[in-house]
Coordinates of C-alpha atoms in Angstrom, one line a residue:
Chain A
X1 CA 61.5 42.3 11.0
X2 CA 60.4 41.8 14.2
X3 CA 57.4 39.9 12.6
X4 CA 59.8 37.8 10.7
X5 CA 61.9 37.0 14.1
X6 CA 58.7 36.1 15.8
X7 CA 57.5 33.9 13.1
X8 CA 61.0 32.2 12.7
X9 CA 61.2 31.6 16.3
X10 CA 57.7 30.1 17.0
X11 CA 58.3 28.1 14.0
X12 CA 61.5 26.8 15.2
X13 CA 59.8 25.7 18.2
X14 CA 57.1 23.9 16.3
X15 CA 59.7 22.6 13.9
X16 CA 61.7 20.9 16.7
X17 CA 58.8 19.4 18.4
X18 CA 57.2 18.0 15.0
X19 CA 60.7 16.8 14.2
X20 CA 60.6 14.7 17.8
X21 CA 57.4 13.3 16.8
X22 CA 58.3 12.6 13.2
X23 CA 61.4 10.6 14.1
X24 CA 59.3 8.2 16.1
X25 CA 56.5 8.0 14.0
X26 CA 59.0 7.2 11.0
X27 CA 60.4 4.2 12.7
X28 CA 57.6 2.6 14.5
X29 CA 54.3 4.2 13.3
X30 CA 53.8 5.6 16.8
X31 CA 51.9 8.8 17.3
X32 CA 53.6 9.8 20.6
X33 CA 51.3 11.9 22.6
X34 CA 53.4 11.6 25.5
X35 CA 56.1 14.1 23.8
X36 CA 54.6 17.0 25.4
X37 CA 54.8 15.8 28.9
X38 CA 58.3 14.9 28.3
X39 CA 59.0 18.4 27.5
X40 CA 57.2 19.4 30.7
X41 CA 59.2 16.8 32.7
X42 CA 62.6 18.2 31.5
X43 CA 61.8 21.7 32.7
X44 CA 60.5 20.2 36.1
X45 CA 63.7 18.1 36.4
X46 CA 65.6 21.5 36.9
X47 CA 63.4 22.0 40.0
X48 CA 63.4 20.4 43.3
X49 CA 60.1 18.7 44.1
X50 CA 57.8 20.9 46.1
X51 CA 54.4 22.2 46.1
X52 CA 55.2 26.0 46.9
X53 CA 54.6 28.5 44.4
X54 CA 58.2 29.7 44.2
X55 CA 60.3 27.0 42.5
X56 CA 63.1 25.5 44.3
X57 CA 65.8 25.7 41.5
X58 CA 67.9 22.8 41.8
X59 CA 69.8 21.4 38.6
X60 CA 68.9 24.9 37.2
X61 CA 71.6 26.6 39.0
X62 CA 74.3 24.6 36.9
X63 CA 76.3 26.7 34.7
X64 CA 74.9 26.7 30.8
X65 CA 77.6 24.2 29.5
X66 CA 76.5 21.7 32.4
X67 CA 72.6 22.6 32.1
X68 CA 72.1 22.1 28.5
X69 CA 73.6 18.5 28.5
X70 CA 71.8 17.7 31.4
X71 CA 68.2 18.7 30.2
X72 CA 69.0 16.9 27.0
X73 CA 70.1 13.7 28.7
X74 CA 67.1 14.0 30.9
X75 CA 64.7 14.1 27.8
X76 CA 66.7 11.2 26.2
X77 CA 66.5 9.3 29.1
X78 CA 62.8 9.6 30.0
X79 CA 62.1 8.7 26.3
X80 CA 64.2 5.7 26.2
X81 CA 62.5 4.5 29.4
X82 CA 59.1 5.0 28.3
X83 CA 60.1 3.0 25.1
X84 CA 61.7 0.2 27.3
X85 CA 58.9 0.0 29.6
X86 CA 55.8 0.7 27.5
X87 CA 56.0 0.9 23.6
X88 CA 58.5 -2.3 23.4
X89 CA 55.3 -4.2 24.2
X90 CA 53.3 -2.5 21.5
X91 CA 55.5 -3.4 18.6
X92 CA 52.8 -5.3 17.0
X93 CA 49.7 -3.7 18.0
X94 CA 48.1 -1.4 15.4
X95 CA 48.7 2.4 15.3
X96 CA 45.4 3.4 17.1
X97 CA 46.3 1.0 20.1
X98 CA 49.8 2.7 20.4
X99 CA 48.4 6.3 20.1
X100 CA 46.0 5.4 23.0
X101 CA 48.8 3.9 25.1
X102 CA 51.0 7.0 24.4
X103 CA 48.0 9.2 25.3
X104 CA 47.6 7.1 28.7
X105 CA 51.5 7.6 29.4
X106 CA 51.5 11.2 28.8
X107 CA 48.9 11.3 31.5
X108 CA 50.8 9.2 33.9
X109 CA 53.9 11.5 33.3
X110 CA 51.7 14.7 33.7
X111 CA 50.3 13.6 36.9
X112 CA 53.5 12.2 38.4
X113 CA 54.5 16.0 38.3
X114 CA 51.4 17.1 39.5
X115 CA 52.0 14.9 42.5
X116 CA 55.6 16.2 43.1
X117 CA 55.0 20.0 42.2
X118 CA 51.2 20.7 42.4
X119 CA 49.4 22.1 39.3
X120 CA 50.3 25.8 40.1
X121 CA 52.5 27.4 37.5
X122 CA 56.0 28.1 39.1
X123 CA 58.1 31.2 38.1
X124 CA 61.7 30.2 37.2
X125 CA 64.3 32.3 35.8
X126 CA 66.2 30.0 33.3
X127 CA 69.5 31.3 31.5
X128 CA 68.4 35.1 32.3
X129 CA 71.4 36.2 30.4
X130 CA 69.3 35.4 27.2
X131 CA 66.4 38.0 27.7
X132 CA 68.5 41.2 26.8
X133 CA 67.5 42.5 23.3
X134 CA 70.0 42.9 20.5
X135 CA 69.8 45.1 17.5
X136 CA 69.5 43.6 14.3
X137 CA 68.7 45.3 11.0
X138 CA 67.0 48.2 13.1
X139 CA 64.9 45.8 15.0
X140 CA 65.3 45.0 18.6
X141 CA 65.2 41.4 19.0
X142 CA 65.5 39.4 22.3
X143 CA 68.6 37.5 22.1
X144 CA 66.8 34.3 23.1
X145 CA 64.9 34.7 19.8
X146 CA 68.0 34.8 17.8
X147 CA 69.4 31.8 19.8
X148 CA 66.4 29.7 19.4
X149 CA 66.6 30.0 15.6
X150 CA 70.2 29.5 15.4
X151 CA 70.0 26.4 17.6
X152 CA 67.2 25.1 15.5
X153 CA 69.3 25.6 12.2
X154 CA 72.2 23.9 14.0
X155 CA 70.1 20.9 15.0
X156 CA 68.5 20.6 11.5
X157 CA 72.1 20.8 10.0
X158 CA 73.5 18.4 12.6
X159 CA 70.4 15.8 12.1
X160 CA 70.5 16.0 8.4
X161 CA 74.5 15.2 8.6
X162 CA 73.8 12.5 11.1
X163 CA 71.0 10.9 9.0
X164 CA 72.9 11.0 5.9
X165 CA 76.5 10.5 6.7
X166 CA 76.7 8.1 9.8
X167 CA 75.9 4.4 9.5
X168 CA 73.4 4.7 12.2
X169 CA 71.6 7.6 10.5
X170 CA 71.5 5.4 7.3
X171 CA 69.9 2.6 9.4
X172 CA 67.3 4.5 10.8
X173 CA 66.4 6.0 7.2
X174 CA 66.1 2.6 6.1
X175 CA 64.0 1.6 8.9
X176 CA 61.7 4.4 8.5
X177 CA 61.3 3.5 4.7
X178 CA 60.6 -0.3 5.2
X179 CA 60.9 -1.5 8.5
X180 CA 60.6 -5.1 7.9
X181 CA 62.9 -5.2 4.9
X182 CA 65.4 -3.2 7.0
X183 CA 65.3 -5.9 9.6
X184 CA 66.1 -8.6 7.2
X185 CA 69.1 -6.8 5.9
X186 CA 70.5 -6.8 9.3
X187 CA 69.3 -3.5 11.0
X188 CA 69.0 -4.2 14.7
X189 CA 65.4 -3.0 15.2
X190 CA 65.8 -2.3 19.1
X191 CA 68.9 -0.2 18.5
X192 CA 67.2 2.0 16.0
X193 CA 64.3 2.3 17.8
X194 CA 66.2 3.4 21.0
X195 CA 68.1 5.9 19.0
X196 CA 65.0 7.4 17.7
X197 CA 63.5 7.8 21.0
X198 CA 66.7 9.1 22.4
X199 CA 67.1 11.7 19.7
X200 CA 63.3 12.6 20.3
X201 CA 63.6 13.1 23.6
X202 CA 66.8 15.3 23.4
X203 CA 64.8 17.3 21.0
X204 CA 62.1 17.7 23.6
X205 CA 64.5 18.7 26.3
X206 CA 65.9 21.6 23.8
X207 CA 62.3 22.8 23.4
X208 CA 62.0 22.7 27.3
X209 CA 65.1 24.8 27.5
X210 CA 63.9 27.2 25.1
X211 CA 60.3 27.3 26.5
X212 CA 61.4 27.6 30.0
X213 CA 63.8 30.6 29.3
X214 CA 61.1 32.2 27.1
X215 CA 58.3 32.3 29.3
X216 CA 60.1 32.0 32.6
X217 CA 57.3 29.7 34.3
X218 CA 57.1 26.0 34.5
X219 CA 53.7 24.6 34.3
X220 CA 52.7 20.9 34.1
X221 CA 50.8 21.8 31.0
X222 CA 53.4 23.8 29.3
X223 CA 54.2 21.0 26.8
X224 CA 50.7 20.5 25.6
X225 CA 50.0 23.5 23.4
X226 CA 53.4 22.8 21.7
X227 CA 52.8 19.4 21.3
X228 CA 49.6 19.9 19.7
X229 CA 50.9 22.4 17.2
X230 CA 54.0 19.8 16.6
X231 CA 51.3 17.1 15.9
X232 CA 49.5 19.0 13.5
X233 CA 52.9 20.0 11.9
X234 CA 53.7 16.4 11.4
X235 CA 50.4 15.5 10.0
X236 CA 50.4 18.5 7.6
X237 CA 53.9 17.7 6.7
X238 CA 53.2 14.3 5.8
X239 CA 53.4 11.5 8.7
X240 CA 57.0 10.3 8.9
X241 CA 58.4 12.8 6.6
X242 CA 61.1 14.6 8.3
X243 CA 61.6 17.5 6.1
X244 CA 57.9 17.8 5.7
X245 CA 57.6 18.1 9.3
X246 CA 60.3 20.8 9.7
X247 CA 58.6 22.9 6.7
X248 CA 55.2 22.4 8.2
X249 CA 56.4 23.6 11.5
X250 CA 57.9 26.6 10.0
X251 CA 54.7 27.4 8.2
X252 CA 52.7 27.0 11.3
X253 CA 54.9 29.5 13.4
X254 CA 54.5 31.8 10.1
X255 CA 50.8 31.4 10.2
X256 CA 50.1 31.7 13.7
X257 CA 52.4 35.0 13.8
X258 CA 50.8 36.5 10.6
X259 CA 47.5 36.2 12.0
X260 CA 48.5 37.9 15.5
X261 CA 49.3 40.7 13.3
X262 CA 46.8 40.9 10.6
X263 CA 43.5 39.9 12.7
X264 CA 41.6 42.5 14.2
X265 CA 42.2 43.0 17.9
X266 CA 38.9 41.5 18.8
X267 CA 39.8 38.3 16.9
X268 CA 43.3 38.1 18.3
X269 CA 42.3 35.9 21.3
X270 CA 41.0 33.4 18.7
X271 CA 44.1 33.0 16.9
X272 CA 44.8 29.6 17.7
X273 CA 41.3 28.6 16.6
X274 CA 41.7 30.1 13.2
X275 CA 45.2 28.1 13.1
X276 CA 43.3 24.8 13.7
X277 CA 40.7 25.8 11.2
X278 CA 43.3 26.4 8.7
X279 CA 44.7 23.1 9.2
X280 CA 41.6 21.2 9.3
X281 CA 41.4 22.8 5.5
X282 CA 44.8 21.7 4.6
X283 CA 44.0 18.4 5.6
X284 CA 40.9 18.3 3.2
X285 CA 42.8 19.2 0.5
X286 CA 45.9 17.2 1.0
X287 CA 45.1 14.3 3.5
X288 CA 48.5 12.7 2.7
X289 CA 50.2 15.9 3.9
X290 CA 52.1 18.3 1.9
X291 CA 55.2 15.8 1.3
X292 CA 53.9 12.3 1.8
X293 CA 56.4 10.0 3.0
X294 CA 56.9 6.9 1.0
X295 CA 55.5 3.8 2.5
X296 CA 52.9 5.2 4.4
X297 CA 50.2 5.0 1.6
X298 CA 47.6 2.2 2.6
X299 CA 47.8 -0.6 0.4
X300 CA 44.9 -2.9 -0.5
Chain B
X1 CA 12.0 -10.4 8.0
X2 CA 15.9 -10.0 8.7
X3 CA 15.5 -6.9 10.3
X4 CA 12.9 -8.3 13.2
X5 CA 15.4 -11.3 13.8
X6 CA 18.3 -8.9 14.3
X7 CA 16.3 -7.0 16.6
X8 CA 15.3 -10.0 18.6
X9 CA 18.6 -11.4 18.7
X10 CA 20.3 -8.2 20.0
X11 CA 17.5 -6.5 22.2
X12 CA 18.8 -8.6 25.1
X13 CA 22.0 -6.2 25.5
X14 CA 20.6 -2.7 26.0
X15 CA 18.0 -4.6 28.4
X16 CA 20.6 -6.1 30.5
X17 CA 22.6 -2.8 30.5
X18 CA 19.5 -1.0 31.4
X19 CA 18.8 -3.5 34.4
X20 CA 22.3 -3.0 35.5
X21 CA 22.2 0.8 35.6
X22 CA 18.5 0.6 37.3
X23 CA 20.4 -1.6 39.8
X24 CA 23.0 1.0 40.4
X25 CA 20.2 3.7 40.8
X26 CA 17.9 1.6 43.2
X27 CA 21.0 0.9 45.5
X28 CA 21.7 4.9 45.6
X29 CA 18.0 5.5 46.2
X30 CA 17.8 2.9 49.0
X31 CA 20.9 4.3 50.7
X32 CA 19.7 7.7 50.8
X33 CA 23.3 8.9 51.3
X34 CA 23.9 12.4 49.6
X35 CA 27.3 11.5 48.5
X36 CA 26.9 8.2 47.1
X37 CA 23.8 9.7 45.3
X38 CA 26.3 12.2 43.7
X39 CA 28.7 9.3 42.5
X40 CA 25.9 7.2 41.1
X41 CA 24.9 10.6 39.1
X42 CA 28.3 11.0 37.9
X43 CA 28.6 7.4 37.0
X44 CA 25.2 7.8 34.9
X45 CA 27.1 10.8 33.2
X46 CA 30.1 9.2 32.3
X47 CA 27.8 6.3 30.9
X48 CA 26.2 8.8 28.6
X49 CA 29.5 10.2 27.5
X50 CA 31.3 6.9 26.8
X51 CA 28.3 5.5 25.0
X52 CA 28.4 8.8 22.9
X53 CA 32.1 7.8 22.3
X54 CA 31.2 4.2 21.6
X55 CA 28.7 5.3 19.0
X56 CA 31.2 6.8 16.9
X57 CA 34.7 5.3 17.6
X58 CA 33.3 1.7 18.3
X59 CA 31.3 1.5 15.2
X60 CA 33.7 3.3 12.9
X61 CA 36.9 2.1 14.4
X62 CA 38.1 5.7 14.1
X63 CA 39.6 7.2 17.5
X64 CA 38.3 10.6 18.1
X65 CA 39.9 12.7 20.8
X66 CA 37.5 15.5 20.0
X67 CA 34.3 14.4 21.3
X68 CA 34.4 16.1 24.5
X69 CA 34.1 19.2 22.6
X70 CA 30.6 18.3 21.7
X71 CA 29.9 17.9 25.4
X72 CA 31.3 21.4 25.8
X73 CA 29.1 22.9 23.4
X74 CA 26.1 21.0 25.0
X75 CA 27.2 22.3 28.6
X76 CA 27.5 25.9 27.5
X77 CA 23.8 25.5 25.9
X78 CA 22.4 24.6 29.4
X79 CA 24.2 27.5 30.8
X80 CA 22.9 29.8 28.1
X81 CA 19.2 28.3 28.5
X82 CA 18.8 27.9 32.1
X83 CA 20.5 30.6 34.1
X84 CA 18.3 33.2 35.5
X85 CA 18.2 36.3 33.1
X86 CA 19.5 38.9 35.7
X87 CA 22.5 36.7 36.2
X88 CA 23.2 36.0 32.8
X89 CA 23.2 39.9 32.1
X90 CA 26.3 40.0 34.5
X91 CA 28.3 37.0 33.3
X92 CA 27.8 36.8 29.7
X93 CA 26.5 40.2 28.6
X94 CA 27.2 39.3 24.9
X95 CA 24.2 36.9 24.6
X96 CA 21.5 37.9 22.2
X97 CA 18.4 39.1 23.5
X98 CA 16.1 36.2 22.9
X99 CA 18.6 33.8 24.7
X100 CA 19.0 36.1 27.4
X101 CA 15.3 36.2 27.9
X102 CA 15.1 32.5 27.8
X103 CA 14.7 30.0 30.8
X104 CA 13.8 26.7 30.1
X105 CA 13.7 23.4 32.2
X106 CA 16.6 21.1 32.3
X107 CA 15.5 18.5 30.1
X108 CA 14.7 20.9 27.4
X109 CA 18.3 22.1 28.1
X110 CA 19.5 18.8 27.5
X111 CA 17.5 18.2 24.3
X112 CA 18.8 21.6 23.0
X113 CA 22.4 20.8 23.9
X114 CA 22.1 17.8 22.1
X115 CA 20.8 19.1 19.0
X116 CA 23.4 22.4 19.1
X117 CA 26.1 19.7 19.4
X118 CA 24.6 17.7 16.7
X119 CA 24.4 20.6 14.2
X120 CA 28.2 21.3 14.9
X121 CA 28.9 17.7 14.6
X122 CA 27.5 17.7 11.2
X123 CA 29.5 20.8 10.2
X124 CA 32.8 19.7 11.4
X125 CA 32.0 15.9 10.4
X126 CA 31.2 16.9 6.9
X127 CA 34.7 17.9 6.8
X128 CA 36.6 15.6 9.2
X129 CA 35.1 12.4 7.9
X130 CA 36.7 12.3 4.5
X131 CA 40.0 11.6 6.6
X132 CA 40.6 8.3 8.0
X133 CA 43.0 6.7 10.4
X134 CA 45.7 8.8 12.4
X135 CA 45.0 12.0 10.3
X136 CA 41.4 12.0 11.5
X137 CA 42.2 11.3 14.9
X138 CA 44.5 14.3 15.2
X139 CA 41.9 16.4 13.1
X140 CA 39.7 15.6 15.8
X141 CA 42.0 16.6 18.6
X142 CA 42.3 19.9 16.6
X143 CA 38.6 20.5 16.8
X144 CA 38.9 19.9 20.4
X145 CA 41.6 22.5 20.8
X146 CA 39.6 24.9 18.4
X147 CA 36.5 24.7 20.5
X148 CA 38.4 25.0 23.7
X149 CA 40.3 27.9 22.4
X150 CA 37.2 29.8 21.5
X151 CA 35.2 29.1 24.5
X152 CA 38.0 30.1 26.5
X153 CA 38.6 33.4 24.9
X154 CA 35.0 34.5 23.9
X155 CA 34.4 36.3 27.2
X156 CA 31.2 38.2 26.2
X157 CA 29.1 35.0 25.5
X158 CA 31.1 32.1 27.5
X159 CA 32.7 34.0 30.5
X160 CA 36.1 32.9 29.0
X161 CA 37.9 31.0 31.5
X162 CA 36.1 31.9 34.7
X163 CA 33.4 29.5 35.6
X164 CA 29.8 30.3 34.7
X165 CA 27.7 29.6 37.8
X166 CA 24.0 29.6 38.8
X167 CA 23.0 26.4 36.5
X168 CA 20.0 24.9 38.3
X169 CA 21.2 22.0 40.2
X170 CA 19.2 18.7 39.5
X171 CA 20.0 16.3 42.6
X172 CA 17.6 13.7 41.8
X173 CA 19.2 10.6 40.0
X174 CA 16.2 9.5 38.1
X175 CA 16.7 12.2 35.1
X176 CA 20.1 11.0 34.9
X177 CA 19.3 7.2 34.9
X178 CA 16.5 7.9 32.2
X179 CA 19.1 9.7 30.1
X180 CA 21.7 6.9 30.5
X181 CA 19.2 4.4 29.4
X182 CA 18.1 6.6 26.5
X183 CA 21.6 6.8 25.4
X184 CA 22.2 3.1 25.7
X185 CA 19.2 2.3 23.5
X186 CA 19.9 5.0 21.0
X187 CA 23.4 3.5 20.6
X188 CA 22.1 0.0 20.2
X189 CA 19.3 0.9 17.9
X190 CA 22.0 2.9 15.7
X191 CA 24.6 -0.1 15.6
X192 CA 21.9 -2.5 14.2
X193 CA 20.5 0.0 11.8
X194 CA 21.5 -0.3 8.3
X195 CA 24.0 2.4 8.7
X196 CA 25.4 0.9 12.0
X197 CA 25.9 -2.4 10.3
X198 CA 27.4 -0.9 7.0
X199 CA 29.8 1.3 9.2
X200 CA 31.0 -1.8 10.9
X201 CA 31.4 -3.6 7.7
X202 CA 33.8 -0.5 6.7
X203 CA 35.7 -0.6 9.9
X204 CA 36.8 -4.2 9.4
X205 CA 37.4 -4.1 5.7
X206 CA 37.0 -0.7 4.1
X207 CA 37.9 -1.7 0.7
X208 CA 35.4 -4.5 0.7
X209 CA 32.7 -2.3 2.2
X210 CA 33.4 0.4 -0.3
X211 CA 33.1 -2.4 -3.3
X212 CA 29.7 -3.2 -1.7
X213 CA 28.3 0.2 -2.1
X214 CA 28.9 1.5 1.6
X215 CA 29.4 5.2 1.1
X216 CA 32.1 5.3 3.9
X217 CA 32.4 9.1 4.7
X218 CA 28.4 9.4 5.0
X219 CA 28.0 6.5 7.2
X220 CA 30.8 7.9 9.3
X221 CA 29.1 11.4 9.5
X222 CA 25.8 9.5 10.4
X223 CA 27.4 8.0 13.3
X224 CA 29.4 11.5 14.1
X225 CA 26.4 13.5 14.3
X226 CA 24.4 11.0 16.6
X227 CA 27.3 10.4 19.0
X228 CA 27.7 14.3 18.9
X229 CA 24.2 14.6 19.9
X230 CA 24.6 12.1 22.7
X231 CA 27.6 14.0 24.1
X232 CA 25.9 17.2 23.9
X233 CA 23.0 16.1 25.9
X234 CA 25.6 14.6 28.3
X235 CA 27.5 17.7 28.6
X236 CA 24.1 19.7 29.3
X237 CA 23.2 17.3 31.9
X238 CA 26.8 17.4 33.5
X239 CA 26.5 21.0 33.6
X240 CA 23.2 20.8 35.7
X241 CA 24.6 18.1 37.9
X242 CA 27.4 20.4 39.3
X243 CA 25.8 23.9 38.7
X244 CA 29.1 25.3 36.9
X245 CA 30.8 25.0 33.6
X246 CA 34.3 26.0 32.5
X247 CA 35.9 25.2 29.2
X248 CA 38.6 23.2 31.1
X249 CA 35.8 21.1 32.6
X250 CA 35.4 19.8 29.1
X251 CA 39.0 19.5 28.0
X252 CA 41.8 16.9 28.2
X253 CA 41.3 15.6 31.5
X254 CA 37.6 14.6 30.7
X255 CA 38.8 13.2 27.2
X256 CA 41.3 11.2 28.9
X257 CA 38.8 9.7 31.6
X258 CA 36.0 8.9 29.0
X259 CA 38.4 7.4 26.6
X260 CA 40.1 5.3 29.0
X261 CA 36.8 3.9 30.5
X262 CA 35.9 3.0 26.7
X263 CA 39.3 1.4 26.1
X264 CA 39.5 -0.5 29.5
X265 CA 35.7 -1.9 28.6
X266 CA 36.2 -2.6 24.9
X267 CA 36.3 -0.2 22.1
X268 CA 34.0 -2.1 19.7
X269 CA 31.1 -3.2 22.2
X270 CA 28.3 -1.4 24.1
X271 CA 28.6 -3.6 27.0
X272 CA 32.2 -2.8 27.1
X273 CA 31.5 1.0 27.1
X274 CA 29.1 0.6 29.9
X275 CA 31.1 -2.1 32.0
X276 CA 34.1 0.1 31.5
X277 CA 32.4 3.0 33.1
X278 CA 31.3 0.9 36.0
X279 CA 34.6 -0.5 36.4
X280 CA 36.8 2.4 36.4
X281 CA 34.5 4.6 38.0
X282 CA 34.6 2.3 41.0
X283 CA 38.3 2.4 40.8
X284 CA 38.4 6.1 40.8
X285 CA 36.1 6.1 43.5
X286 CA 38.4 4.0 45.8
X287 CA 41.4 6.0 45.0
X288 CA 39.6 9.3 45.8
X289 CA 38.6 7.9 48.9
X290 CA 42.2 6.8 49.6
X291 CA 43.6 10.4 48.5
X292 CA 41.1 12.0 51.1
X293 CA 42.8 9.7 53.8
X294 CA 41.8 6.7 55.6
X295 CA 42.0 6.1 59.3
X296 CA 44.5 3.3 59.6
X297 CA 45.0 2.4 63.5
X298 CA 46.3 5.8 64.9
X299 CA 47.4 7.6 61.8
X300 CA 45.9 8.6 58.6
X301 CA 46.9 7.1 55.4
X302 CA 46.7 9.5 52.4
X303 CA 47.7 9.0 48.9
X304 CA 49.2 12.2 47.4
X305 CA 46.9 13.8 45.0
X306 CA 47.3 12.7 41.3
X307 CA 47.7 8.9 42.1
X308 CA 44.1 8.8 40.6
X309 CA 45.0 9.7 37.1
X310 CA 48.5 7.7 37.4
X311 CA 46.7 4.5 38.3
X312 CA 44.1 5.1 35.6
X313 CA 46.9 5.5 33.0
X314 CA 48.6 2.4 34.3
X315 CA 45.5 0.4 34.1
X316 CA 44.7 1.5 30.7
X317 CA 48.4 0.7 29.4
X318 CA 48.1 -2.7 31.0
X319 CA 44.8 -3.4 29.5
X320 CA 46.0 -2.3 26.1
X321 CA 49.1 -4.5 26.7
X322 CA 47.7 -7.7 27.7
X323 CA 44.0 -7.4 26.1
X324 CA 44.1 -4.9 23.4
X325 CA 40.4 -5.4 22.4
X326 CA 39.4 -4.5 26.2
X327 CA 37.6 -6.5 28.7
X328 CA 34.5 -7.4 26.6
X329 CA 36.5 -7.5 23.4
X330 CA 34.0 -7.4 20.5
X331 CA 31.2 -9.2 22.1
X332 CA 28.2 -8.1 23.9
X333 CA 26.3 -9.3 27.2
X334 CA 23.3 -11.0 25.6
X335 CA 22.3 -13.4 28.4
X336 CA 23.2 -16.5 26.6
X337 CA 26.1 -18.5 26.8
X338 CA 29.1 -17.4 24.3
X339 CA 28.0 -20.2 22.0
X340 CA 27.6 -17.3 19.4
X341 CA 31.5 -17.5 18.8
X342 CA 31.0 -20.3 16.4
X343 CA 32.0 -19.3 12.8
X344 CA 29.5 -18.4 10.2
X345 CA 27.3 -16.9 12.6
X346 CA 27.1 -13.1 12.4
X347 CA 28.7 -11.3 15.3
X348 CA 26.3 -9.5 17.7
X349 CA 25.8 -6.0 16.9

């Protein structure tokens, strides 16, 4: 039981990250390497700039009903800002150029944090009430894990409803399918792209909250590992396919957790290496990903 | 016949670049200052690494985020083969006996590092080169993360995340100069070779190239192995220049610096790779100097740490915005006027 919950909560984290990346990839074919640094930025937005080892909590002291919207807004804001300042100029560039630009932007954000906060990890206690265990089906599960899973499910349901039921969601799906065609039919490109960035940023904020309360530390590198797994999930899921990204995210979480249990203790430290290896194998057999999105196939 | 003429037409590029590097070395030698010496060594190392990157990325057009993994492999080979056996026994007790007793000179370690990295490039490449585009880039990223995860955890052989000390330090600039010039010539020779030309054709028009009989995964694999070997040798020399290695020396930071140098110089050009290093290294050096603090009037003026990377990132983004092909674009330094741009004449290699 414990294993199932571990797998689900790790998978939720990866799925949320993958969703943030897939949303942007869907509308503008941008592989956003800066996503992980947006996550880190959201955590640090709760702190007051200082280079001390003990974090001076600033916005983190807000009550939860203010804290959560604040973090999400920070993520969305930073993400939209990066679109307006940087990625807008790359609309017509090829995907490789955009990818490198986002890689550079991520570094700028990361070292901006380093400048303000130094590279030492800081301990923070975020939403401390969530670390108490609860008893479910005979297993003691930290409340946070349960909430993580529930939040992810809620986000998924909400996002699906948003994409299927609202006009904006429809426009976004149309843009993901065929951007040029959607524009011709009257979808406003800038608005859709802005919307995708805002959503993706808010998802980064959600991950930041979960990670921050889970690990109790703030580290400028904290986004990097989640981001890498999220990337892998988007690639395995089929670039641009939102459902594929989510499924692959959960699958990766499950594989990582199962490996943690199954592998002999000596090999456990290499869990991530095994996961990356498995990913490369999947890519060989299905280079388009598990659920290939329509319109991403290269045409001749 | 055609072969000889292509060699003659393009040989000027590596010669000019070597002369440029030699010029830097002579300045360092003439100035005789230790810190400046070290800076020039750093520049030569970056040249090796970026030229290694160019050999794959420039010719194939596939962005790789994973090449620094090969430098990591090479760096640790240098640690395994050159540290005194006694110290090795303490830091890395898990090494096999024959490796434990081995103590070879630095140049042999660099060759061994290159060979080791080339071997792994062959293994990874056989798998990765079947992918293309973004999937390939992300798979190389996964490879980098994988190598880093292994080297950061395998404590009996790599001392995990703690630094491995005691690698003999080579302070003379000449070995690095020779290695950098060699790297430039290897990269040039590859790009005018039959495989290099086929790979460039595949970069521009994959379908047409495949239809003309270019086996794309195979030519990519050849480029991957050669560039892996250059990176491995570069990594080994890197270890010899600072005397210590840690897995994080060869991770995202170095990936970012080398990639930005290549992008700024121009991904499709060997001259661009070398010039990118020279230009960005100078910029980094100035910023480092400012970060350390400069006497201005009565007070000192110092930039906060991290500005160096931020400026590097900003330069990279600006170059991508306004000159996406980099400073050199696809052209090379040939010592001739740019008349070669006229249509009909094949581009320089």
